[in-house]
Short mmCIF file of C-alpha atoms (C1' of nucleotides) in Angstrom, two decimals:
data_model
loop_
_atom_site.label_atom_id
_atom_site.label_comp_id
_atom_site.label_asym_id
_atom_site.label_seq_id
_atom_site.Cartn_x
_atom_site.Cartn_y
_atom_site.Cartn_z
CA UNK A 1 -26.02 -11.33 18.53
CA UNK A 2 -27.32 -12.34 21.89
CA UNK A 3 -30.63 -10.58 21.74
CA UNK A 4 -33.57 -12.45 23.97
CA UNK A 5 -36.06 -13.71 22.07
CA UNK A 6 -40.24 -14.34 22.80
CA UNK A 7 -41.46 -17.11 20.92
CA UNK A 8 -42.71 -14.87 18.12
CA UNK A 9 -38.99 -13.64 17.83
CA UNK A 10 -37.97 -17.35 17.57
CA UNK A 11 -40.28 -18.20 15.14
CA UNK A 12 -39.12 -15.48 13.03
CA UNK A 13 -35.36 -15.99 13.67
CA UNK A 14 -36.31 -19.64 11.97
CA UNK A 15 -38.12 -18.67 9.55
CA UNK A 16 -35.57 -16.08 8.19
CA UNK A 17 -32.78 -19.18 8.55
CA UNK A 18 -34.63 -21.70 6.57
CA UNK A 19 -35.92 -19.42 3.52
CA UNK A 20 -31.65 -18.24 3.45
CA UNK A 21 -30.59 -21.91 3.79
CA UNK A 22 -32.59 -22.79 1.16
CA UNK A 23 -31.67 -20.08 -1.09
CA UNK A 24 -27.91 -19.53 -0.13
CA UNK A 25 -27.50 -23.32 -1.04
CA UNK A 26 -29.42 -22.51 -4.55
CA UNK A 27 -28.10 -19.41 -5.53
CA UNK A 28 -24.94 -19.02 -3.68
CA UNK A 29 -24.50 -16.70 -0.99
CA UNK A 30 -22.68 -13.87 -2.89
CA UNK A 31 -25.14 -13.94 -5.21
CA UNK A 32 -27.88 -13.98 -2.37
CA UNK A 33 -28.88 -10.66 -1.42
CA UNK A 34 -30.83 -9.57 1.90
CA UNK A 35 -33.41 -8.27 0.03
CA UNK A 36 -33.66 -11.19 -1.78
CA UNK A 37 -34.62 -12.99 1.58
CA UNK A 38 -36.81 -10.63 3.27
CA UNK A 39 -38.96 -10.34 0.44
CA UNK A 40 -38.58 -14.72 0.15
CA UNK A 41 -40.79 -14.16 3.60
CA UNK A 42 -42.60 -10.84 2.81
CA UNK A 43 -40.86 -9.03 5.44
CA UNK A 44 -39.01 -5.73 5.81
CA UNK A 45 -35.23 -5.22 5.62
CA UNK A 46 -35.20 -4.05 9.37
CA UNK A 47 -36.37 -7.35 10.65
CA UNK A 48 -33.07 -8.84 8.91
CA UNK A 49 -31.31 -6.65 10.83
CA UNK A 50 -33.42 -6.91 13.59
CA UNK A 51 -31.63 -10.42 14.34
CA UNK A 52 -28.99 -10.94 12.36
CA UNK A 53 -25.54 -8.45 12.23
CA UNK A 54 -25.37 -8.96 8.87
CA UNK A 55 -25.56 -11.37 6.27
CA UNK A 56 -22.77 -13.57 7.42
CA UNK A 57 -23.79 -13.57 10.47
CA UNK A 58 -26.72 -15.02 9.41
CA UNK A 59 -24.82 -18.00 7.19
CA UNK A 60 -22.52 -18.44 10.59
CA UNK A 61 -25.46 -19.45 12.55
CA UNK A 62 -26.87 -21.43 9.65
CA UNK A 63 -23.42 -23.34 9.78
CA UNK A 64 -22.82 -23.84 13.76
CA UNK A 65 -26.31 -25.24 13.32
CA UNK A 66 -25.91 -27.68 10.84
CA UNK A 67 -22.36 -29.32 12.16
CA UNK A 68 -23.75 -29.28 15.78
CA UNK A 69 -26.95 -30.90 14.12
CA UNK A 70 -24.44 -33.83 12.37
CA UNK A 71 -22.28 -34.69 15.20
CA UNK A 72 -25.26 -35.41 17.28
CA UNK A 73 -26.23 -37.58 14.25
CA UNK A 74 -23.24 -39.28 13.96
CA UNK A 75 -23.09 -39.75 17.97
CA UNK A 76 -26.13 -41.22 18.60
CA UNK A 77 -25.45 -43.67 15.32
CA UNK A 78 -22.35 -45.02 17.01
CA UNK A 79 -23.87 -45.99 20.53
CA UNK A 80 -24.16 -49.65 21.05
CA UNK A 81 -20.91 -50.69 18.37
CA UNK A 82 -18.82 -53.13 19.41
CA UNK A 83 -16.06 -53.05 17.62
CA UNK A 84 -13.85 -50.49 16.32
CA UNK A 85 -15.18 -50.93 12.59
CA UNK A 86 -18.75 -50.77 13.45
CA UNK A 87 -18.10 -47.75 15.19
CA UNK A 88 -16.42 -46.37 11.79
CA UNK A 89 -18.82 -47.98 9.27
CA UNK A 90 -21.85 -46.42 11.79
CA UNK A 91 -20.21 -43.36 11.86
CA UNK A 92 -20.42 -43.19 8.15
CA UNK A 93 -23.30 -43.99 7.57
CA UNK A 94 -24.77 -41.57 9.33
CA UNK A 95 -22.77 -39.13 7.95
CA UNK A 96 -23.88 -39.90 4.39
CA UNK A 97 -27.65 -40.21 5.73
CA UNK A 98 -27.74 -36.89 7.22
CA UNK A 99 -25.81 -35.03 4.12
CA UNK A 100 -28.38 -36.67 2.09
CA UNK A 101 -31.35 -35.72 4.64
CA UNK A 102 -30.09 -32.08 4.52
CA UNK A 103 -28.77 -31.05 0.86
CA UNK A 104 -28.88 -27.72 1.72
CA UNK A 105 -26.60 -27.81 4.77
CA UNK A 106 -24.35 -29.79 3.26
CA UNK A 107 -23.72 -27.50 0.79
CA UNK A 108 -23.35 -24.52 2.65
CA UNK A 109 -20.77 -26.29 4.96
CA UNK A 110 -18.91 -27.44 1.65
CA UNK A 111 -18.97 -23.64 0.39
CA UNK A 112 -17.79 -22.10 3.81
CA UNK A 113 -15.12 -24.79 3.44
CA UNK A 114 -13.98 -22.77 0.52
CA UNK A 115 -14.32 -18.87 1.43
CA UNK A 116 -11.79 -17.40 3.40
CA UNK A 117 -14.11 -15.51 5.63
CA UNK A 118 -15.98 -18.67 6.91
CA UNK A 119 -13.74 -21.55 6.62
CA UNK A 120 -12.15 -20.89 9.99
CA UNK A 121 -15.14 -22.06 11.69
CA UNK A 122 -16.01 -24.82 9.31
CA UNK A 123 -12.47 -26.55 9.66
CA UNK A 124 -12.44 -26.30 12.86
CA UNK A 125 -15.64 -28.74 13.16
CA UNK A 126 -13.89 -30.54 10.51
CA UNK A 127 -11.14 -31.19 12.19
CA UNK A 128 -13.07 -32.59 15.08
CA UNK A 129 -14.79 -35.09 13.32
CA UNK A 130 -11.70 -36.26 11.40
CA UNK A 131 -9.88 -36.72 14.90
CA UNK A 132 -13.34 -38.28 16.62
CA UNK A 133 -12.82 -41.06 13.33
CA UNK A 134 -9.08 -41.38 13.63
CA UNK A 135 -9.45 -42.21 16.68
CA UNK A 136 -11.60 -45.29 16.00
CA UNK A 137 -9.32 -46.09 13.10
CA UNK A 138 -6.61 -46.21 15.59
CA UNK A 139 -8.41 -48.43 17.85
CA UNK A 140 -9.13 -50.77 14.81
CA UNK A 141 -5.13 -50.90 13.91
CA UNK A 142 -4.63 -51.47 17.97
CA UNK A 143 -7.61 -54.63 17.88
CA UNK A 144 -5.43 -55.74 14.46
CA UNK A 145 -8.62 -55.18 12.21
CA UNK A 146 -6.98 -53.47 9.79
CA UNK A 147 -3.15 -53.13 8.83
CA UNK A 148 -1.47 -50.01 10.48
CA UNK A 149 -1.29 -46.40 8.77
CA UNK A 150 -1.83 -42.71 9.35
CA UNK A 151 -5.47 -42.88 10.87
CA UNK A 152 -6.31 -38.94 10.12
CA UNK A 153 -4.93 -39.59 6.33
CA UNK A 154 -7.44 -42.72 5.81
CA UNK A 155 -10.25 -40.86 7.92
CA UNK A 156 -9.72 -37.74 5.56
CA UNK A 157 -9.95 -39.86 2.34
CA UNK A 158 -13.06 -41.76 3.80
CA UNK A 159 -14.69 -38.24 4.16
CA UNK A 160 -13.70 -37.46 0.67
CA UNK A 161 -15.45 -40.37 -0.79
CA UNK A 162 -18.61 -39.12 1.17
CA UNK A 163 -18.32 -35.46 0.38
CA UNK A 164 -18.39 -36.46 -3.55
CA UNK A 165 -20.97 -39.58 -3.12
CA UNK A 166 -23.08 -36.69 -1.44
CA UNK A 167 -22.90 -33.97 -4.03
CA UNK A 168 -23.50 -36.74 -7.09
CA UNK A 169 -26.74 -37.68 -5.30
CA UNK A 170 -27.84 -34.13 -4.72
CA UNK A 171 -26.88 -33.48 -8.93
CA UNK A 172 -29.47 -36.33 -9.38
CA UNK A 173 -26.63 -38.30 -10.62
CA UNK A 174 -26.94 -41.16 -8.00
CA UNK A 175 -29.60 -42.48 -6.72
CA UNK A 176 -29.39 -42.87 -2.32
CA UNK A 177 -30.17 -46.43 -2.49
CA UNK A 178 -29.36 -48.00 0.25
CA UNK A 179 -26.91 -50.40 -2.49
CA UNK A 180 -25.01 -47.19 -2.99
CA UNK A 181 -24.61 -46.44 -0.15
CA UNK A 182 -22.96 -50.09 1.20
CA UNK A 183 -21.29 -49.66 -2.26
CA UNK A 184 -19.39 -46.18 -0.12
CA UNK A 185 -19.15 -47.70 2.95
CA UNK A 186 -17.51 -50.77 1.60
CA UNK A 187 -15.37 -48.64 -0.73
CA UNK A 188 -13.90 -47.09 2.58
CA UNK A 189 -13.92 -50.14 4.71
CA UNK A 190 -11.55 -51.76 1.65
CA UNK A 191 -9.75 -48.73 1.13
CA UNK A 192 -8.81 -48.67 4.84
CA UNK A 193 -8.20 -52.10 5.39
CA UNK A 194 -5.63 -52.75 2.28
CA UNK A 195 -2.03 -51.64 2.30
CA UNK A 196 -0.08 -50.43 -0.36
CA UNK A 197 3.06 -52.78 -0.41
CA UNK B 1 -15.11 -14.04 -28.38
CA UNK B 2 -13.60 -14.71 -31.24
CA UNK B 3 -11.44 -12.05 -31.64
CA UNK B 4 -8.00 -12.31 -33.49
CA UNK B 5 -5.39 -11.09 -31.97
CA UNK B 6 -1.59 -10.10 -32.17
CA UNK B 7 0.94 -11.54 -30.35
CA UNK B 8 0.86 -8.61 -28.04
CA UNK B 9 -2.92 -9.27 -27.75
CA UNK B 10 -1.59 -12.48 -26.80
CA UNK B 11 -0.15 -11.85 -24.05
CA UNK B 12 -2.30 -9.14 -22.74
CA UNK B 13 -5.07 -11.88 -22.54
CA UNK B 14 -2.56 -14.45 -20.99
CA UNK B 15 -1.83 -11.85 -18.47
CA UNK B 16 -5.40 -11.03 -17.09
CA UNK B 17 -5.95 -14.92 -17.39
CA UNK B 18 -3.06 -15.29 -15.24
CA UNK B 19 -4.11 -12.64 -12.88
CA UNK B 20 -7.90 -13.59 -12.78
CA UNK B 21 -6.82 -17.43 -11.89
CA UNK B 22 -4.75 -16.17 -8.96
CA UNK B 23 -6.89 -13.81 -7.69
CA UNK B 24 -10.18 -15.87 -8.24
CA UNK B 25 -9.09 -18.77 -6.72
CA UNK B 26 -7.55 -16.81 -3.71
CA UNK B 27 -11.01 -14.57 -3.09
CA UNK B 28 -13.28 -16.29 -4.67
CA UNK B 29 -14.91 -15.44 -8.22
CA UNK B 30 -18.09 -12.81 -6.92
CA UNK B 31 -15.97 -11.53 -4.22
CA UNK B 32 -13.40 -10.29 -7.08
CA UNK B 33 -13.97 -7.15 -8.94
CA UNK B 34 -13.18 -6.40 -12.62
CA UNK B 35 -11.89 -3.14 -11.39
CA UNK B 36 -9.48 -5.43 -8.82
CA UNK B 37 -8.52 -7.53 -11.55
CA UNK B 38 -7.18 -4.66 -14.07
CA UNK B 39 -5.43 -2.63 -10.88
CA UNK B 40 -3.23 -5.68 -10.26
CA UNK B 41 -1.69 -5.40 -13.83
CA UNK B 42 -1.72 -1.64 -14.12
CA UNK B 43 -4.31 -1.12 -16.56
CA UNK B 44 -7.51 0.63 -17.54
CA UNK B 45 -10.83 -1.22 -17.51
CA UNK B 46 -11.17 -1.11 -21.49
CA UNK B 47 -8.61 -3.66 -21.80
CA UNK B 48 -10.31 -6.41 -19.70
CA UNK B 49 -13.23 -5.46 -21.93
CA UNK B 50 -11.39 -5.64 -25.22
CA UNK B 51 -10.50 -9.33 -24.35
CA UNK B 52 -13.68 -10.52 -22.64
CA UNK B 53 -17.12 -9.39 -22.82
CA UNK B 54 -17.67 -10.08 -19.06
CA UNK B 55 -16.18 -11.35 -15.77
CA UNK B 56 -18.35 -14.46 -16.55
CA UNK B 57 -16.61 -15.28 -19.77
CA UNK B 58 -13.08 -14.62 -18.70
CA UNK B 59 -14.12 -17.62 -15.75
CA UNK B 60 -15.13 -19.92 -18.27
CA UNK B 61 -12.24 -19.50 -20.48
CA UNK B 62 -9.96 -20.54 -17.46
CA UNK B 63 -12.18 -23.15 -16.58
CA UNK B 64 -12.05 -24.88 -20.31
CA UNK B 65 -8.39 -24.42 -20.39
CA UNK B 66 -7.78 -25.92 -17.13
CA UNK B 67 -9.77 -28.86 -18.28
CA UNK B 68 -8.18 -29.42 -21.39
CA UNK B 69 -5.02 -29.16 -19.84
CA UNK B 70 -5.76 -32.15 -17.20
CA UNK B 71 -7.34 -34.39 -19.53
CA UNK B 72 -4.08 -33.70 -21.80
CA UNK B 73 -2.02 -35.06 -18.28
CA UNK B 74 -3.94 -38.08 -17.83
CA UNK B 75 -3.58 -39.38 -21.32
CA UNK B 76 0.10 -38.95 -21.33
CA UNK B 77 0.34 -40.51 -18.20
CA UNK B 78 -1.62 -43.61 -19.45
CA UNK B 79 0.11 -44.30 -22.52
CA UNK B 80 2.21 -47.23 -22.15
CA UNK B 81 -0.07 -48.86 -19.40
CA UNK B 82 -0.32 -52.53 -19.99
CA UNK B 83 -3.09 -53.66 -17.93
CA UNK B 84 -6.27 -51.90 -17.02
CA UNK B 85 -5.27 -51.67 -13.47
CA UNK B 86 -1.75 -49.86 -14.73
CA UNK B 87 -3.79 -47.34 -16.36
CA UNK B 88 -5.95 -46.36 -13.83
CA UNK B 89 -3.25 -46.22 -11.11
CA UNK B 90 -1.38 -44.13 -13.61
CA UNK B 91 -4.27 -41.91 -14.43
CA UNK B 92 -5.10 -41.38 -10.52
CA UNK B 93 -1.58 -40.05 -10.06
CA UNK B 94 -1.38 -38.01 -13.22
CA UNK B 95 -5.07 -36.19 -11.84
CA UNK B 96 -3.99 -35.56 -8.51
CA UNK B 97 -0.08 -34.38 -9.67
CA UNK B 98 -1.30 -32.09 -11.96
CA UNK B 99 -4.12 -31.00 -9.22
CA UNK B 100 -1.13 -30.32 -6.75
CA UNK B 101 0.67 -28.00 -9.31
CA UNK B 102 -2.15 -26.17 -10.21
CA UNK B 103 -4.15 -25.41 -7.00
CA UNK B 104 -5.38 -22.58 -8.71
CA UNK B 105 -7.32 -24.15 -11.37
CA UNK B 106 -8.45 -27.07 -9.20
CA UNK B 107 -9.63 -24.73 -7.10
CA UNK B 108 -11.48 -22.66 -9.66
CA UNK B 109 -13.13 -26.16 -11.18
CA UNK B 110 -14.37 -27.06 -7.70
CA UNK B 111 -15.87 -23.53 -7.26
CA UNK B 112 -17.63 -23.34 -10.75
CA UNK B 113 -18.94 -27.18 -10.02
CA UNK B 114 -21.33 -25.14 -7.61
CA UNK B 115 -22.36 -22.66 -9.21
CA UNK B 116 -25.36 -22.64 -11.29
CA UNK B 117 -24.08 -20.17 -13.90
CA UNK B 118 -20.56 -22.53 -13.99
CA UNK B 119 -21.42 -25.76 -13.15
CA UNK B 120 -23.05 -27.12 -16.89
CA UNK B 121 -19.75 -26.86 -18.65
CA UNK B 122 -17.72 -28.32 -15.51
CA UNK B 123 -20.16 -31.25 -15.28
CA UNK B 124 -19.21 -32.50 -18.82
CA UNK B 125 -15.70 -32.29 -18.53
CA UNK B 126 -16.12 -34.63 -15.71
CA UNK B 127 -18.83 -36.96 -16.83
CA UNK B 128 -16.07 -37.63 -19.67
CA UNK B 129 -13.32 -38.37 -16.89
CA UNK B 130 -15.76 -40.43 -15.05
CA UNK B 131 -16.34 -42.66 -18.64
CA UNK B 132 -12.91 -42.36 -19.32
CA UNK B 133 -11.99 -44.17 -15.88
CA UNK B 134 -15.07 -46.14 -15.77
CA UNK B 135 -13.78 -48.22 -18.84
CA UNK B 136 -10.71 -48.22 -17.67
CA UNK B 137 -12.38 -50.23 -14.62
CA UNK B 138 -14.51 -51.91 -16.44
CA UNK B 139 -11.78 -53.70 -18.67
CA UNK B 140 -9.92 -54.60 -15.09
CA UNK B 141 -13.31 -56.34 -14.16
CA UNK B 142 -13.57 -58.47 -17.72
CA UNK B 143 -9.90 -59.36 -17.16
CA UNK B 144 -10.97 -60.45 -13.69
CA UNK B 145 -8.13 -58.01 -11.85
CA UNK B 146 -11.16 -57.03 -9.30
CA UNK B 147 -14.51 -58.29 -8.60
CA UNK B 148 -17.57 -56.72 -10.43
CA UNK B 149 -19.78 -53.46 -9.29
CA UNK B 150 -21.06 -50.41 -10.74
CA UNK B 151 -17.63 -49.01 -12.65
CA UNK B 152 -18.65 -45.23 -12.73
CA UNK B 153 -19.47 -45.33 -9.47
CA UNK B 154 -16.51 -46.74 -8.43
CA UNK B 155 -14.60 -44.20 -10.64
CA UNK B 156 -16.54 -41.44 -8.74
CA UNK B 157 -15.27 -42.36 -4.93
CA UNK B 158 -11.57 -42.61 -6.83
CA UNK B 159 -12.02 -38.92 -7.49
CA UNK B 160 -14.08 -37.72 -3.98
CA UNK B 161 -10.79 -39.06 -2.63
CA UNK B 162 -8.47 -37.44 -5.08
CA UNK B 163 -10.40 -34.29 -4.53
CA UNK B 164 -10.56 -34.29 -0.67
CA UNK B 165 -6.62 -34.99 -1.01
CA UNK B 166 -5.89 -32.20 -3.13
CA UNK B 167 -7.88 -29.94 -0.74
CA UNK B 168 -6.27 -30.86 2.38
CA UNK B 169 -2.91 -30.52 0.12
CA UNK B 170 -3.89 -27.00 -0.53
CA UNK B 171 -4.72 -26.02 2.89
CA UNK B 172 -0.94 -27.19 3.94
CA UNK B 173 -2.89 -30.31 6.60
CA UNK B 174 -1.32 -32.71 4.57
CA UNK B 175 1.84 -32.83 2.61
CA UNK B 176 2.03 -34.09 -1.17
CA UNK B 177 5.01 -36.34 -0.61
CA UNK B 178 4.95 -39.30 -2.50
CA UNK B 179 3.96 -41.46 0.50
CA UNK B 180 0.76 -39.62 0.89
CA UNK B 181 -0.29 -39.66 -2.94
CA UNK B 182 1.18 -43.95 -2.68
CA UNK B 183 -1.58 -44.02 0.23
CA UNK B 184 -4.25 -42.24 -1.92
CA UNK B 185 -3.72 -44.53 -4.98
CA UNK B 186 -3.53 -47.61 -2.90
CA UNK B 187 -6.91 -46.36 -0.69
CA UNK B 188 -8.65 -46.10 -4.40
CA UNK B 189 -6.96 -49.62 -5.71
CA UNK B 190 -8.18 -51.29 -2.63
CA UNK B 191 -11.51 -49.59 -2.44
CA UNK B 192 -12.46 -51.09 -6.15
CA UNK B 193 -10.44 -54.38 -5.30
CA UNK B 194 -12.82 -55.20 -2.01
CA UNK B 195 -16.36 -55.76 -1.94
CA UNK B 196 -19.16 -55.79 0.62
CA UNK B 197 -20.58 -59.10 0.56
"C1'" DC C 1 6.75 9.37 -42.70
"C1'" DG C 2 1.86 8.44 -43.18
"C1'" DC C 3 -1.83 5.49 -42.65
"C1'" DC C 4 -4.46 1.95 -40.74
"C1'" DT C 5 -5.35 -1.27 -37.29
"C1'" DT C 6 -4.98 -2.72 -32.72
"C1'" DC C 7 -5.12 -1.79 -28.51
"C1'" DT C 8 -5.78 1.40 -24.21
"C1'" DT C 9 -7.67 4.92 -21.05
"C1'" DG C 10 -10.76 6.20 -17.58
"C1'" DA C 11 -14.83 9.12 -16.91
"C1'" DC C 12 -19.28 7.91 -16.95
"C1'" DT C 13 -23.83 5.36 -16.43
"C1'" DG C 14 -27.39 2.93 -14.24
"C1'" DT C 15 -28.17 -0.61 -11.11
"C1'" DA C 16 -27.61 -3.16 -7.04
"C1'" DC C 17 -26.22 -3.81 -2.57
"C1'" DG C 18 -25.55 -3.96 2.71
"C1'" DG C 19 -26.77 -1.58 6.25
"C1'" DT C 20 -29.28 2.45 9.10
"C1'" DC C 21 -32.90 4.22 11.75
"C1'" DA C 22 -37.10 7.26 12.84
"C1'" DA C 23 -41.63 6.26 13.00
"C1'" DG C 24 -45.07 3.07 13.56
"C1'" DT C 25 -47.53 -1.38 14.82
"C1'" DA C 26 -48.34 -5.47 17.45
"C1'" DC C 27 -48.18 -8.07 21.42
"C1'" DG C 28 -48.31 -9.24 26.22
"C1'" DG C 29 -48.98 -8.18 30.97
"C1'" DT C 30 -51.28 -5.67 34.58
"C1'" DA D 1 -57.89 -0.01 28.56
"C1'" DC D 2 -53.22 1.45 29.15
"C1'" DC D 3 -48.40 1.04 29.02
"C1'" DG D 4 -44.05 -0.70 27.90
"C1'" DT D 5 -41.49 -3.73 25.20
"C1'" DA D 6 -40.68 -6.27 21.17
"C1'" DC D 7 -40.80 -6.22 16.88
"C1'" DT D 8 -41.64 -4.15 11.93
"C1'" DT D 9 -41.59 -0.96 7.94
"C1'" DG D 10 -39.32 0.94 4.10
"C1'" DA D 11 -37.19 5.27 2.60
"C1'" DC D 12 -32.78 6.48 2.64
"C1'" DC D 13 -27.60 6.53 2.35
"C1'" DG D 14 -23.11 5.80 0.61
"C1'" DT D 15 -20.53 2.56 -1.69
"C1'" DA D 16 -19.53 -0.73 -5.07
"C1'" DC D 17 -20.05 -2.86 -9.23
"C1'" DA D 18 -20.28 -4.48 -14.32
"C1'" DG D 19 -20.21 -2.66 -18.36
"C1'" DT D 20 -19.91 1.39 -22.14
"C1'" DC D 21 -17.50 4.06 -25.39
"C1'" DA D 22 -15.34 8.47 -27.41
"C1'" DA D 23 -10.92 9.88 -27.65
"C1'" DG D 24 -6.32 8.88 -27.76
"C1'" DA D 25 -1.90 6.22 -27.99
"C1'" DA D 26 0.92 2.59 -29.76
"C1'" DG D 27 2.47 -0.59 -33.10
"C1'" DG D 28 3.28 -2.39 -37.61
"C1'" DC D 29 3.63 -2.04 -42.50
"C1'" DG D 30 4.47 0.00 -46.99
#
DNA sequence: CGCCTTCTTGACTGTACGGTCAAGTACGGT
DNA sequence: ACCGTACTTGACCGTACAGTCAAGAAGGCG
């Protein structure tokens, strides 16, 4: 939907996206209904329709959002590294920082991960990051830093201990301390850097 | 439910189990009717009611079998371990083998960990694993096999990786050859041996 | 075979939902 | 103030859904 907006349009565009971010990531989106949301805001149903399609559409631009939001993070993070590793080890950092800065995001991401209708999208993004970090793994194996292996494998398991370290902090179960998170990091940095003999 | 039942009951319930776990984990749980569920093994909706008194319970009796099921794996695997180390390796495998085989159920206990209505019951079974493999850590530490940190901790980026694995197993990105599960285990196994100083 | 118990059918019920759109209101510019 | 455009309302529509249950069929046993 590529309707031009005034500011007051805007405003309302955003405020529609944050009240279903919010509750989407509670509730689930199935479970989420559009009336649901327009009366979150105290608005009628046409203004839901007024700029969103429908209610994926809606979730879709919640998602482009966020991932375009968290590769700017993890961008910015990784200007200035030197090396290889502190490229990877700023890269996730940030990662974990900004899933922990957004809970909600983070978990709609993880759920469109997992229904067919809007994991197209949502691998696709995926898939760029776990390149963008294989890459740097690569150039790590190329400076001899670490011992040589698939670099998209150990870049996929390095997101997997971040995608579980996230959801255990966001279940209250972890605390973001900056001691858990070096405890990740240095989990990844060790599990990359060994070698299974 | 507590219903008894014949063997024909039996394996009318088995059947819609069966069914539900397939179709569940392929369209996800709200997206799935009742009515879709009793189509797909030609009968009438009175027989998914005689079994279950909801769509709700039919998920959670899936779920608990599924989880009784891999904690069954994972103590078989174990048994004969000699050293702490052994039996974590060994129970590592064991979850993500019997993750591979099943994607179904994996993919069902993922799901319900989400959702508010689901997640409770899913949350203990895994606290447990986490103790289970905690201790298991824990006695590797005494015996000074790896240097000391927080053991459930440590036992929860073991399973974000087995988790991510089995995922990217499931979406066909990575094949389950034993190389890929060897680089797994020795990513977890090197990630508790290091340490960030 | 008759009887009792265990299933099985599927029409029905009430509720909820996503989406539509005619009529109306608010806003911004001249 | 007027006009045109950008929103906004909410009744409505058709569809879908979870769950109910009276009537019937099937199975098992004596």
């Amino acid at each position: 939907m590529d309707r031009k907006l005034t500011q007051r349009g805007e405003e309302r565009r955003n405020q529609l996206l944050a009240f279903a971010t919010s509750r989407f990531a509670q509730k689930g989106f199935h479970p989420t209904s559009v009336a649901e949301i327009v009366e979150g805001i105290g608005v009628g149903k046409g203004v839901f329709y007024w700029y969103f399609d429908s209610k994926e559409a809606l979730l879709q631009a919640i998602l482009v959002d966020a991932q375009r939001d968290l590769r700017r993070r993890q961008r910015s993070a990784m200007v200035g590294a030197e090396t290889p590793m502190e490229r990877i080890e700023r890269g996730v950092r940030a990662s974990i920082q900004w899933s922990v800065e957004h809970p909600e995001h983070f978990r709609l991401v993880q759920f469109a991960a997992s229904d067919e209708r809007f994991s197209q999208g949502v691998h696709k993004g995926q898939q760029v990051a776990v390149r963008d970090a294989a890459a740097h793994i690569d150039d790590a194996m190329a400076a001899g830093e670490i011992p040589k292996a698939d670099p998209e494998l150990l870049a996929q398991m390095m997101i997997g201990v971040h995608t579980h370290l996230v959801h255990l902090i966001h279940q209250g179960l972890v605390e973001s301390t900056s001691e858990v998170i070096d405890a990740a990091v240095g989990f990844c940095i060790h599990g990359i850097s060994g070698r299974t003999s």
